[in-house]
Amino acid sequence: MVGLLMWREPQKGRKRLEVREQILLHMRFLGAEVSWSPHPAVMRHRVLAAGKRLRKHGVVQVVLPEDFSFREQLEKCGLRPASTLTLRRALAADWVQAGLRERNLPCAGAKVAVSGASLTGEVVRTVTELMLRHRYVLLDLPYGGEELCRQLRREYGVSLLLKPSQEQLEEAEALVLFDPRKDRLACRNPVLLRLYDESAPLPVLTLPPVLEEKLPEGVNRGQLLAVLREAGAVKREQISLGIQTQR
């Protein structure tokens, strides 16, 4: 079960920590509601207590409150924040398009470069989606790109530019990095997505209103949607990207 850590205002007659099962979009969470205090030492103690309770019930990953600053206490309990990596990669093509539009750059004619350490299924899906939206897609991989290029040409009649130069990568309007690079690429592209970096801010993510009203406020939106999507409670096409955050 996934944990869900939430703050709440102190209320007379209620415990400072309450742990109970919650259902969000038909998915079970073990929720821990912690009474908020302005004193950091008090909050560290309460978060540690909440973490121990969650871990005792078999929880390993937790959806955290927004702007959470007590990760050390959770690590002591063997808990980790819910990962957003798969969500970031699933939304990469939409994320590129949203970034180009925000900067008033042409979408169809934009040059979009994709770089990765290997040809994973996520890279294939992202490149395929980008090829159907943008005229120029550059793919920088150590190996495996040739077969993908042939496949896309057969199925869609489009071609990739393989093994682009560093200059071509730097000149692209959008650069999508699945893995860190070891060279000194400038990475000053108008739209730059470091999909491996969970500390990079996500764009605004929203669901249809009928689903939005069922989600709690004040939790990390990216972590929550990532967990719901991996469980099948939310489909990728139900997630909309709003205004792009600054990198």
PDB file of N, CA, C and O in Angstrom, residues 68-140:
ATOM      1  N   PHE A  68       7.582  19.798   0.935  1.00  0.00           N
ATOM      2  CA  PHE A  68       7.903  19.005   2.124  1.00  0.00           C
ATOM      3  C   PHE A  68       9.378  19.143   2.467  1.00  0.00           C
ATOM      4  O   PHE A  68      10.241  19.020   1.601  1.00  0.00           O
ATOM      5  N   SER A  69       9.694  19.377   3.722  1.00  0.00           N
ATOM      6  CA  SER A  69      11.087  19.620   4.118  1.00  0.00           C
ATOM      7  C   SER A  69      11.547  18.716   5.260  1.00  0.00           C
ATOM      8  O   SER A  69      12.482  19.053   5.991  1.00  0.00           O
ATOM      9  N   PHE A  70      10.899  17.564   5.408  1.00  0.00           N
ATOM     10  CA  PHE A  70      11.269  16.657   6.505  1.00  0.00           C
ATOM     11  C   PHE A  70      11.594  15.261   5.978  1.00  0.00           C
ATOM     12  O   PHE A  70      11.268  14.256   6.600  1.00  0.00           O
ATOM     13  N   ARG A  71      12.264  15.189   4.831  1.00  0.00           N
ATOM     14  CA  ARG A  71      12.550  13.889   4.225  1.00  0.00           C
ATOM     15  C   ARG A  71      13.503  13.054   5.073  1.00  0.00           C
ATOM     16  O   ARG A  71      13.444  11.824   5.042  1.00  0.00           O
ATOM     17  N   GLU A  72      14.376  13.706   5.791  1.00  0.00           N
ATOM     18  CA  GLU A  72      15.331  12.955   6.618  1.00  0.00           C
ATOM     19  C   GLU A  72      14.612  12.093   7.640  1.00  0.00           C
ATOM     20  O   GLU A  72      15.030  10.957   7.910  1.00  0.00           O
ATOM     21  N   GLN A  73      13.515  12.608   8.193  1.00  0.00           N
ATOM     22  CA  GLN A  73      12.761  11.852   9.189  1.00  0.00           C
ATOM     23  C   GLN A  73      12.129  10.606   8.558  1.00  0.00           C
ATOM     24  O   GLN A  73      12.096   9.540   9.171  1.00  0.00           O
ATOM     25  N   LEU A  74      11.646  10.739   7.320  1.00  0.00           N
ATOM     26  CA  LEU A  74      11.050   9.586   6.650  1.00  0.00           C
ATOM     27  C   LEU A  74      12.108   8.555   6.274  1.00  0.00           C
ATOM     28  O   LEU A  74      11.868   7.347   6.354  1.00  0.00           O
ATOM     29  N   GLU A  75      13.275   9.030   5.864  1.00  0.00           N
ATOM     30  CA  GLU A  75      14.349   8.102   5.502  1.00  0.00           C
ATOM     31  C   GLU A  75      14.761   7.255   6.702  1.00  0.00           C
ATOM     32  O   GLU A  75      15.117   6.083   6.544  1.00  0.00           O
ATOM     33  N   LYS A  76      14.713   7.837   7.880  1.00  0.00           N
ATOM     34  CA  LYS A  76      15.054   7.077   9.086  1.00  0.00           C
ATOM     35  C   LYS A  76      14.085   5.918   9.305  1.00  0.00           C
ATOM     36  O   LYS A  76      14.427   4.925   9.954  1.00  0.00           O
ATOM     37  N   CYS A  77      12.880   6.051   8.752  1.00  0.00           N
ATOM     38  CA  CYS A  77      11.857   5.011   8.904  1.00  0.00           C
ATOM     39  C   CYS A  77      11.852   4.034   7.729  1.00  0.00           C
ATOM     40  O   CYS A  77      11.025   3.113   7.691  1.00  0.00           O
ATOM     41  N   GLY A  78      12.742   4.236   6.764  1.00  0.00           N
ATOM     42  CA  GLY A  78      12.779   3.362   5.603  1.00  0.00           C
ATOM     43  C   GLY A  78      11.740   3.708   4.555  1.00  0.00           C
ATOM     44  O   GLY A  78      11.369   2.850   3.743  1.00  0.00           O
ATOM     45  N   LEU A  79      11.273   4.958   4.552  1.00  0.00           N
ATOM     46  CA  LEU A  79      10.273   5.403   3.578  1.00  0.00           C
ATOM     47  C   LEU A  79      10.924   6.281   2.515  1.00  0.00           C
ATOM     48  O   LEU A  79      11.909   6.960   2.775  1.00  0.00           O
ATOM     49  N   ARG A  80      10.353   6.268   1.318  1.00  0.00           N
ATOM     50  CA  ARG A  80      10.848   7.117   0.235  1.00  0.00           C
ATOM     51  C   ARG A  80       9.665   7.818  -0.433  1.00  0.00           C
ATOM     52  O   ARG A  80       8.550   7.296  -0.449  1.00  0.00           O
ATOM     53  N   PRO A  81       9.907   8.997  -1.003  1.00  0.00           N
ATOM     54  CA  PRO A  81       8.828   9.693  -1.713  1.00  0.00           C
ATOM     55  C   PRO A  81       8.392   8.893  -2.942  1.00  0.00           C
ATOM     56  O   PRO A  81       9.213   8.217  -3.582  1.00  0.00           O
ATOM     57  N   ALA A  82       7.123   8.960  -3.278  1.00  0.00           N
ATOM     58  CA  ALA A  82       6.631   8.308  -4.495  1.00  0.00           C
ATOM     59  C   ALA A  82       7.356   8.903  -5.700  1.00  0.00           C
ATOM     60  O   ALA A  82       7.503  10.117  -5.826  1.00  0.00           O
ATOM     61  N   SER A  83       7.830   8.047  -6.594  1.00  0.00           N
ATOM     62  CA  SER A  83       8.614   8.496  -7.750  1.00  0.00           C
ATOM     63  C   SER A  83       7.711   9.073  -8.837  1.00  0.00           C
ATOM     64  O   SER A  83       6.604   8.572  -9.085  1.00  0.00           O
ATOM     65  N   THR A  84       8.206  10.115  -9.498  1.00  0.00           N
ATOM     66  CA  THR A  84       7.487  10.718 -10.627  1.00  0.00           C
ATOM     67  C   THR A  84       8.151  10.425 -11.965  1.00  0.00           C
ATOM     68  O   THR A  84       7.740  10.969 -12.993  1.00  0.00           O
ATOM     69  N   LEU A  85       9.178   9.564 -11.976  1.00  0.00           N
ATOM     70  CA  LEU A  85       9.949   9.341 -13.205  1.00  0.00           C
ATOM     71  C   LEU A  85       9.080   8.807 -14.341  1.00  0.00           C
ATOM     72  O   LEU A  85       9.153   9.291 -15.477  1.00  0.00           O
ATOM     73  N   THR A  86       8.284   7.778 -14.082  1.00  0.00           N
ATOM     74  CA  THR A  86       7.481   7.203 -15.158  1.00  0.00           C
ATOM     75  C   THR A  86       6.446   8.200 -15.670  1.00  0.00           C
ATOM     76  O   THR A  86       6.138   8.220 -16.865  1.00  0.00           O
ATOM     77  N   LEU A  87       5.909   9.023 -14.789  1.00  0.00           N
ATOM     78  CA  LEU A  87       4.943  10.037 -15.213  1.00  0.00           C
ATOM     79  C   LEU A  87       5.614  11.079 -16.097  1.00  0.00           C
ATOM     80  O   LEU A  87       5.063  11.472 -17.140  1.00  0.00           O
ATOM     81  N   ARG A  88       6.786  11.536 -15.716  1.00  0.00           N
ATOM     82  CA  ARG A  88       7.510  12.524 -16.511  1.00  0.00           C
ATOM     83  C   ARG A  88       7.756  11.998 -17.920  1.00  0.00           C
ATOM     84  O   ARG A  88       7.576  12.708 -18.910  1.00  0.00           O
ATOM     85  N   ARG A  89       8.178  10.739 -18.034  1.00  0.00           N
ATOM     86  CA  ARG A  89       8.478  10.166 -19.344  1.00  0.00           C
ATOM     87  C   ARG A  89       7.215   9.943 -20.155  1.00  0.00           C
ATOM     88  O   ARG A  89       7.215  10.118 -21.375  1.00  0.00           O
ATOM     89  N   ALA A  90       6.130   9.571 -19.481  1.00  0.00           N
ATOM     90  CA  ALA A  90       4.874   9.348 -20.198  1.00  0.00           C
ATOM     91  C   ALA A  90       4.311  10.645 -20.774  1.00  0.00           C
ATOM     92  O   ALA A  90       3.652  10.641 -21.815  1.00  0.00           O
ATOM     93  N   LEU A  91       4.586  11.766 -20.112  1.00  0.00           N
ATOM     94  CA  LEU A  91       4.051  13.056 -20.537  1.00  0.00           C
ATOM     95  C   LEU A  91       5.028  13.856 -21.391  1.00  0.00           C
ATOM     96  O   LEU A  91       4.735  14.998 -21.751  1.00  0.00           O
ATOM     97  N   ALA A  92       6.174  13.272 -21.735  1.00  0.00           N
ATOM     98  CA  ALA A  92       7.240  14.038 -22.376  1.00  0.00           C
ATOM     99  C   ALA A  92       6.790  14.732 -23.662  1.00  0.00           C
ATOM    100  O   ALA A  92       7.077  15.910 -23.874  1.00  0.00           O
ATOM    101  N   ALA A  93       6.092  14.016 -24.540  1.00  0.00           N
ATOM    102  CA  ALA A  93       5.682  14.620 -25.814  1.00  0.00           C
ATOM    103  C   ALA A  93       4.708  15.776 -25.589  1.00  0.00           C
ATOM    104  O   ALA A  93       4.834  16.835 -26.214  1.00  0.00           O
ATOM    105  N   ASP A  94       3.745  15.595 -24.701  1.00  0.00           N
ATOM    106  CA  ASP A  94       2.816  16.677 -24.376  1.00  0.00           C
ATOM    107  C   ASP A  94       3.550  17.836 -23.706  1.00  0.00           C
ATOM    108  O   ASP A  94       3.222  19.012 -23.923  1.00  0.00           O
ATOM    109  N   TRP A  95       4.523  17.507 -22.901  1.00  0.00           N
ATOM    110  CA  TRP A  95       5.299  18.515 -22.173  1.00  0.00           C
ATOM    111  C   TRP A  95       6.082  19.393 -23.152  1.00  0.00           C
ATOM    112  O   TRP A  95       6.142  20.619 -23.004  1.00  0.00           O
ATOM    113  N   VAL A  96       6.679  18.763 -24.163  1.00  0.00           N
ATOM    114  CA  VAL A  96       7.389  19.521 -25.200  1.00  0.00           C
ATOM    115  C   VAL A  96       6.429  20.478 -25.899  1.00  0.00           C
ATOM    116  O   VAL A  96       6.732  21.661 -26.096  1.00  0.00           O
ATOM    117  N   GLN A  97       5.278  19.970 -26.292  1.00  0.00           N
ATOM    118  CA  GLN A  97       4.312  20.792 -27.015  1.00  0.00           C
ATOM    119  C   GLN A  97       3.839  21.975 -26.159  1.00  0.00           C
ATOM    120  O   GLN A  97       3.742  23.100 -26.647  1.00  0.00           O
ATOM    121  N   ALA A  98       3.574  21.719 -24.877  1.00  0.00           N
ATOM    122  CA  ALA A  98       3.141  22.789 -23.984  1.00  0.00           C
ATOM    123  C   ALA A  98       4.236  23.842 -23.827  1.00  0.00           C
ATOM    124  O   ALA A  98       3.959  25.051 -23.800  1.00  0.00           O
ATOM    125  N   GLY A  99       5.493  23.389 -23.734  1.00  0.00           N
ATOM    126  CA  GLY A  99       6.601  24.325 -23.591  1.00  0.00           C
ATOM    127  C   GLY A  99       6.793  25.197 -24.818  1.00  0.00           C
ATOM    128  O   GLY A  99       7.064  26.393 -24.713  1.00  0.00           O
ATOM    129  N   LEU A 100       6.665  24.612 -26.000  1.00  0.00           N
ATOM    130  CA  LEU A 100       6.800  25.382 -27.236  1.00  0.00           C
ATOM    131  C   LEU A 100       5.691  26.422 -27.352  1.00  0.00           C
ATOM    132  O   LEU A 100       5.937  27.579 -27.730  1.00  0.00           O
ATOM    133  N   ARG A 101       4.479  26.025 -27.024  1.00  0.00           N
ATOM    134  CA  ARG A 101       3.355  26.952 -27.123  1.00  0.00           C
ATOM    135  C   ARG A 101       3.495  28.102 -26.136  1.00  0.00           C
ATOM    136  O   ARG A 101       3.179  29.247 -26.460  1.00  0.00           O
ATOM    137  N   GLU A 102       3.966  27.801 -24.942  1.00  0.00           N
ATOM    138  CA  GLU A 102       4.118  28.859 -23.943  1.00  0.00           C
ATOM    139  C   GLU A 102       5.126  29.911 -24.402  1.00  0.00           C
ATOM    140  O   GLU A 102       4.982  31.098 -24.117  1.00  0.00           O
ATOM    141  N   ARG A 103       6.134  29.464 -25.137  1.00  0.00           N
ATOM    142  CA  ARG A 103       7.173  30.379 -25.609  1.00  0.00           C
ATOM    143  C   ARG A 103       6.881  30.924 -27.006  1.00  0.00           C
ATOM    144  O   ARG A 103       7.749  31.532 -27.626  1.00  0.00           O
ATOM    145  N   ASN A 104       5.660  30.679 -27.479  1.00  0.00           N
ATOM    146  CA  ASN A 104       5.221  31.171 -28.790  1.00  0.00           C
ATOM    147  C   ASN A 104       6.127  30.689 -29.927  1.00  0.00           C
ATOM    148  O   ASN A 104       6.391  31.421 -30.888  1.00  0.00           O
ATOM    149  N   LEU A 105       6.598  29.451 -29.795  1.00  0.00           N
ATOM    150  CA  LEU A 105       7.415  28.843 -30.839  1.00  0.00           C
ATOM    151  C   LEU A 105       6.541  27.924 -31.690  1.00  0.00           C
ATOM    152  O   LEU A 105       5.613  27.293 -31.173  1.00  0.00           O
ATOM    153  N   PRO A 106       6.814  27.845 -32.994  1.00  0.00           N
ATOM    154  CA  PRO A 106       6.011  26.961 -33.845  1.00  0.00           C
ATOM    155  C   PRO A 106       6.176  25.513 -33.418  1.00  0.00           C
ATOM    156  O   PRO A 106       7.293  25.045 -33.158  1.00  0.00           O
ATOM    157  N   CYS A 107       5.061  24.780 -33.353  1.00  0.00           N
ATOM    158  CA  CYS A 107       5.124  23.379 -32.930  1.00  0.00           C
ATOM    159  C   CYS A 107       5.463  22.440 -34.078  1.00  0.00           C
ATOM    160  O   CYS A 107       6.395  21.645 -33.988  1.00  0.00           O
ATOM    161  N   ALA A 108       4.710  22.533 -35.166  1.00  0.00           N
ATOM    162  CA  ALA A 108       4.888  21.580 -36.263  1.00  0.00           C
ATOM    163  C   ALA A 108       6.285  21.658 -36.864  1.00  0.00           C
ATOM    164  O   ALA A 108       6.891  20.640 -37.200  1.00  0.00           O
ATOM    165  N   GLY A 109       6.819  22.857 -37.014  1.00  0.00           N
ATOM    166  CA  GLY A 109       8.116  23.017 -37.639  1.00  0.00           C
ATOM    167  C   GLY A 109       9.285  23.032 -36.685  1.00  0.00           C
ATOM    168  O   GLY A 109      10.425  23.273 -37.101  1.00  0.00           O
ATOM    169  N   ALA A 110       9.042  22.789 -35.414  1.00  0.00           N
ATOM    170  CA  ALA A 110      10.113  22.846 -34.421  1.00  0.00           C
ATOM    171  C   ALA A 110      11.059  21.664 -34.550  1.00  0.00           C
ATOM    172  O   ALA A 110      10.667  20.561 -34.939  1.00  0.00           O
ATOM    173  N   LYS A 111      12.318  21.899 -34.231  1.00  0.00           N
ATOM    174  CA  LYS A 111      13.308  20.828 -34.138  1.00  0.00           C
ATOM    175  C   LYS A 111      13.334  20.336 -32.688  1.00  0.00           C
ATOM    176  O   LYS A 111      13.595  21.118 -31.764  1.00  0.00           O
ATOM    177  N   VAL A 112      13.053  19.040 -32.506  1.00  0.00           N
ATOM    178  CA  VAL A 112      13.009  18.443 -31.175  1.00  0.00           C
ATOM    179  C   VAL A 112      14.065  17.347 -31.106  1.00  0.00           C
ATOM    180  O   VAL A 112      14.068  16.429 -31.925  1.00  0.00           O
ATOM    181  N   ALA A 113      14.960  17.454 -30.150  1.00  0.00           N
ATOM    182  CA  ALA A 113      16.030  16.472 -29.993  1.00  0.00           C
ATOM    183  C   ALA A 113      15.771  15.598 -28.772  1.00  0.00           C
ATOM    184  O   ALA A 113      15.328  16.084 -27.725  1.00  0.00           O
ATOM    185  N   VAL A 114      16.034  14.313 -28.923  1.00  0.00           N
ATOM    186  CA  VAL A 114      15.873  13.348 -27.831  1.00  0.00           C
ATOM    187  C   VAL A 114      17.205  12.648 -27.611  1.00  0.00           C
ATOM    188  O   VAL A 114      17.830  12.169 -28.558  1.00  0.00           O
ATOM    189  N   SER A 115      17.626  12.583 -26.360  1.00  0.00           N
ATOM    190  CA  SER A 115      18.898  11.958 -26.013  1.00  0.00           C
ATOM    191  C   SER A 115      18.670  10.938 -24.904  1.00  0.00           C
ATOM    192  O   SER A 115      17.928  11.192 -23.954  1.00  0.00           O
ATOM    193  N   GLY A 116      19.306   9.761 -25.051  1.00  0.00           N
ATOM    194  CA  GLY A 116      19.173   8.741 -24.018  1.00  0.00           C
ATOM    195  C   GLY A 116      20.357   7.800 -24.026  1.00  0.00           C
ATOM    196  O   GLY A 116      21.146   7.768 -24.975  1.00  0.00           O
ATOM    197  N   ALA A 117      20.478   7.025 -22.962  1.00  0.00           N
ATOM    198  CA  ALA A 117      21.585   6.076 -22.851  1.00  0.00           C
ATOM    199  C   ALA A 117      21.299   4.766 -23.564  1.00  0.00           C
ATOM    200  O   ALA A 117      22.219   4.021 -23.902  1.00  0.00           O
ATOM    201  N   SER A 118      20.008   4.469 -23.806  1.00  0.00           N
ATOM    202  CA  SER A 118      19.634   3.227 -24.489  1.00  0.00           C
ATOM    203  C   SER A 118      18.246   3.388 -25.087  1.00  0.00           C
ATOM    204  O   SER A 118      17.503   4.307 -24.735  1.00  0.00           O
ATOM    205  N   LEU A 119      17.900   2.476 -25.972  1.00  0.00           N
ATOM    206  CA  LEU A 119      16.606   2.529 -26.648  1.00  0.00           C
ATOM    207  C   LEU A 119      15.580   1.768 -25.808  1.00  0.00           C
ATOM    208  O   LEU A 119      15.301   0.597 -26.036  1.00  0.00           O
ATOM    209  N   THR A 120      14.999   2.443 -24.848  1.00  0.00           N
ATOM    210  CA  THR A 120      13.986   1.835 -23.992  1.00  0.00           C
ATOM    211  C   THR A 120      12.605   1.997 -24.628  1.00  0.00           C
ATOM    212  O   THR A 120      12.419   2.750 -25.587  1.00  0.00           O
ATOM    213  N   GLY A 121      11.635   1.294 -24.078  1.00  0.00           N
ATOM    214  CA  GLY A 121      10.268   1.442 -24.548  1.00  0.00           C
ATOM    215  C   GLY A 121       9.757   2.862 -24.386  1.00  0.00           C
ATOM    216  O   GLY A 121       8.997   3.363 -25.227  1.00  0.00           O
ATOM    217  N   GLU A 122      10.181   3.526 -23.320  1.00  0.00           N
ATOM    218  CA  GLU A 122       9.754   4.909 -23.090  1.00  0.00           C
ATOM    219  C   GLU A 122      10.332   5.845 -24.149  1.00  0.00           C
ATOM    220  O   GLU A 122       9.656   6.771 -24.603  1.00  0.00           O
ATOM    221  N   VAL A 123      11.584   5.595 -24.557  1.00  0.00           N
ATOM    222  CA  VAL A 123      12.184   6.411 -25.612  1.00  0.00           C
ATOM    223  C   VAL A 123      11.448   6.184 -26.928  1.00  0.00           C
ATOM    224  O   VAL A 123      11.122   7.136 -27.649  1.00  0.00           O
ATOM    225  N   VAL A 124      11.149   4.926 -27.243  1.00  0.00           N
ATOM    226  CA  VAL A 124      10.442   4.614 -28.485  1.00  0.00           C
ATOM    227  C   VAL A 124       9.093   5.309 -28.519  1.00  0.00           C
ATOM    228  O   VAL A 124       8.709   5.915 -29.525  1.00  0.00           O
ATOM    229  N   ARG A 125       8.342   5.205 -27.435  1.00  0.00           N
ATOM    230  CA  ARG A 125       7.014   5.826 -27.396  1.00  0.00           C
ATOM    231  C   ARG A 125       7.108   7.340 -27.550  1.00  0.00           C
ATOM    232  O   ARG A 125       6.350   7.959 -28.314  1.00  0.00           O
ATOM    233  N   THR A 126       8.039   7.959 -26.837  1.00  0.00           N
ATOM    234  CA  THR A 126       8.175   9.410 -26.903  1.00  0.00           C
ATOM    235  C   THR A 126       8.585   9.872 -28.296  1.00  0.00           C
ATOM    236  O   THR A 126       8.011  10.809 -28.849  1.00  0.00           O
ATOM    237  N   VAL A 127       9.572   9.205 -28.886  1.00  0.00           N
ATOM    238  CA  VAL A 127      10.039   9.575 -30.227  1.00  0.00           C
ATOM    239  C   VAL A 127       8.912   9.414 -31.239  1.00  0.00           C
ATOM    240  O   VAL A 127       8.716  10.261 -32.121  1.00  0.00           O
ATOM    241  N   THR A 128       8.162   8.334 -31.132  1.00  0.00           N
ATOM    242  CA  THR A 128       7.054   8.112 -32.060  1.00  0.00           C
ATOM    243  C   THR A 128       6.015   9.221 -31.954  1.00  0.00           C
ATOM    244  O   THR A 128       5.539   9.757 -32.970  1.00  0.00           O
ATOM    245  N   GLU A 129       5.653   9.602 -30.738  1.00  0.00           N
ATOM    246  CA  GLU A 129       4.683  10.672 -30.547  1.00  0.00           C
ATOM    247  C   GLU A 129       5.214  11.999 -31.092  1.00  0.00           C
ATOM    248  O   GLU A 129       4.478  12.772 -31.718  1.00  0.00           O
ATOM    249  N   LEU A 130       6.496  12.251 -30.859  1.00  0.00           N
ATOM    250  CA  LEU A 130       7.088  13.500 -31.339  1.00  0.00           C
ATOM    251  C   LEU A 130       7.133  13.534 -32.862  1.00  0.00           C
ATOM    252  O   LEU A 130       6.885  14.583 -33.479  1.00  0.00           O
ATOM    253  N   MET A 131       7.433  12.396 -33.488  1.00  0.00           N
ATOM    254  CA  MET A 131       7.509  12.345 -34.952  1.00  0.00           C
ATOM    255  C   MET A 131       6.173  12.681 -35.599  1.00  0.00           C
ATOM    256  O   MET A 131       6.125  13.239 -36.696  1.00  0.00           O
ATOM    257  N   LEU A 132       5.079  12.346 -34.932  1.00  0.00           N
ATOM    258  CA  LEU A 132       3.757  12.610 -35.479  1.00  0.00           C
ATOM    259  C   LEU A 132       3.317  14.051 -35.270  1.00  0.00           C
ATOM    260  O   LEU A 132       2.299  14.472 -35.827  1.00  0.00           O
ATOM    261  N   ARG A 133       4.074  14.813 -34.475  1.00  0.00           N
ATOM    262  CA  ARG A 133       3.692  16.195 -34.160  1.00  0.00           C
ATOM    263  C   ARG A 133       4.661  17.230 -34.726  1.00  0.00           C
ATOM    264  O   ARG A 133       4.262  18.365 -34.968  1.00  0.00           O
ATOM    265  N   HIS A 134       5.913  16.843 -34.899  1.00  0.00           N
ATOM    266  CA  HIS A 134       6.937  17.807 -35.273  1.00  0.00           C
ATOM    267  C   HIS A 134       7.678  17.329 -36.520  1.00  0.00           C
ATOM    268  O   HIS A 134       7.916  16.128 -36.698  1.00  0.00           O
ATOM    269  N   ARG A 135       8.072  18.258 -37.340  1.00  0.00           N
ATOM    270  CA  ARG A 135       8.683  17.929 -38.628  1.00  0.00           C
ATOM    271  C   ARG A 135      10.092  17.378 -38.476  1.00  0.00           C
ATOM    272  O   ARG A 135      10.513  16.498 -39.227  1.00  0.00           O
ATOM    273  N   TYR A 136      10.836  17.900 -37.505  1.00  0.00           N
ATOM    274  CA  TYR A 136      12.233  17.494 -37.357  1.00  0.00           C
ATOM    275  C   TYR A 136      12.449  16.910 -35.961  1.00  0.00           C
ATOM    276  O   TYR A 136      12.310  17.619 -34.960  1.00  0.00           O
ATOM    277  N   VAL A 137      12.792  15.625 -35.903  1.00  0.00           N
ATOM    278  CA  VAL A 137      13.110  14.977 -34.637  1.00  0.00           C
ATOM    279  C   VAL A 137      14.506  14.382 -34.740  1.00  0.00           C
ATOM    280  O   VAL A 137      14.802  13.610 -35.659  1.00  0.00           O
ATOM    281  N   LEU A 138      15.365  14.744 -33.805  1.00  0.00           N
ATOM    282  CA  LEU A 138      16.742  14.275 -33.759  1.00  0.00           C
ATOM    283  C   LEU A 138      16.873  13.265 -32.627  1.00  0.00           C
ATOM    284  O   LEU A 138      16.373  13.500 -31.519  1.00  0.00           O
ATOM    285  N   LEU A 139      17.517  12.148 -32.892  1.00  0.00           N
ATOM    286  CA  LEU A 139      17.667  11.108 -31.884  1.00  0.00           C
ATOM    287  C   LEU A 139      19.134  10.804 -31.659  1.00  0.00           C
ATOM    288  O   LEU A 139      19.848  10.403 -32.577  1.00  0.00           O
ATOM    289  N   ASP A 140      19.573  10.981 -30.422  1.00  0.00           N
ATOM    290  CA  ASP A 140      20.971  10.755 -30.066  1.00  0.00           C
ATOM    291  C   ASP A 140      21.049   9.585 -29.088  1.00  0.00           C
ATOM    292  O   ASP A 140      20.741   9.728 -27.902  1.00  0.00           O
TER     293      ASP A 140
END
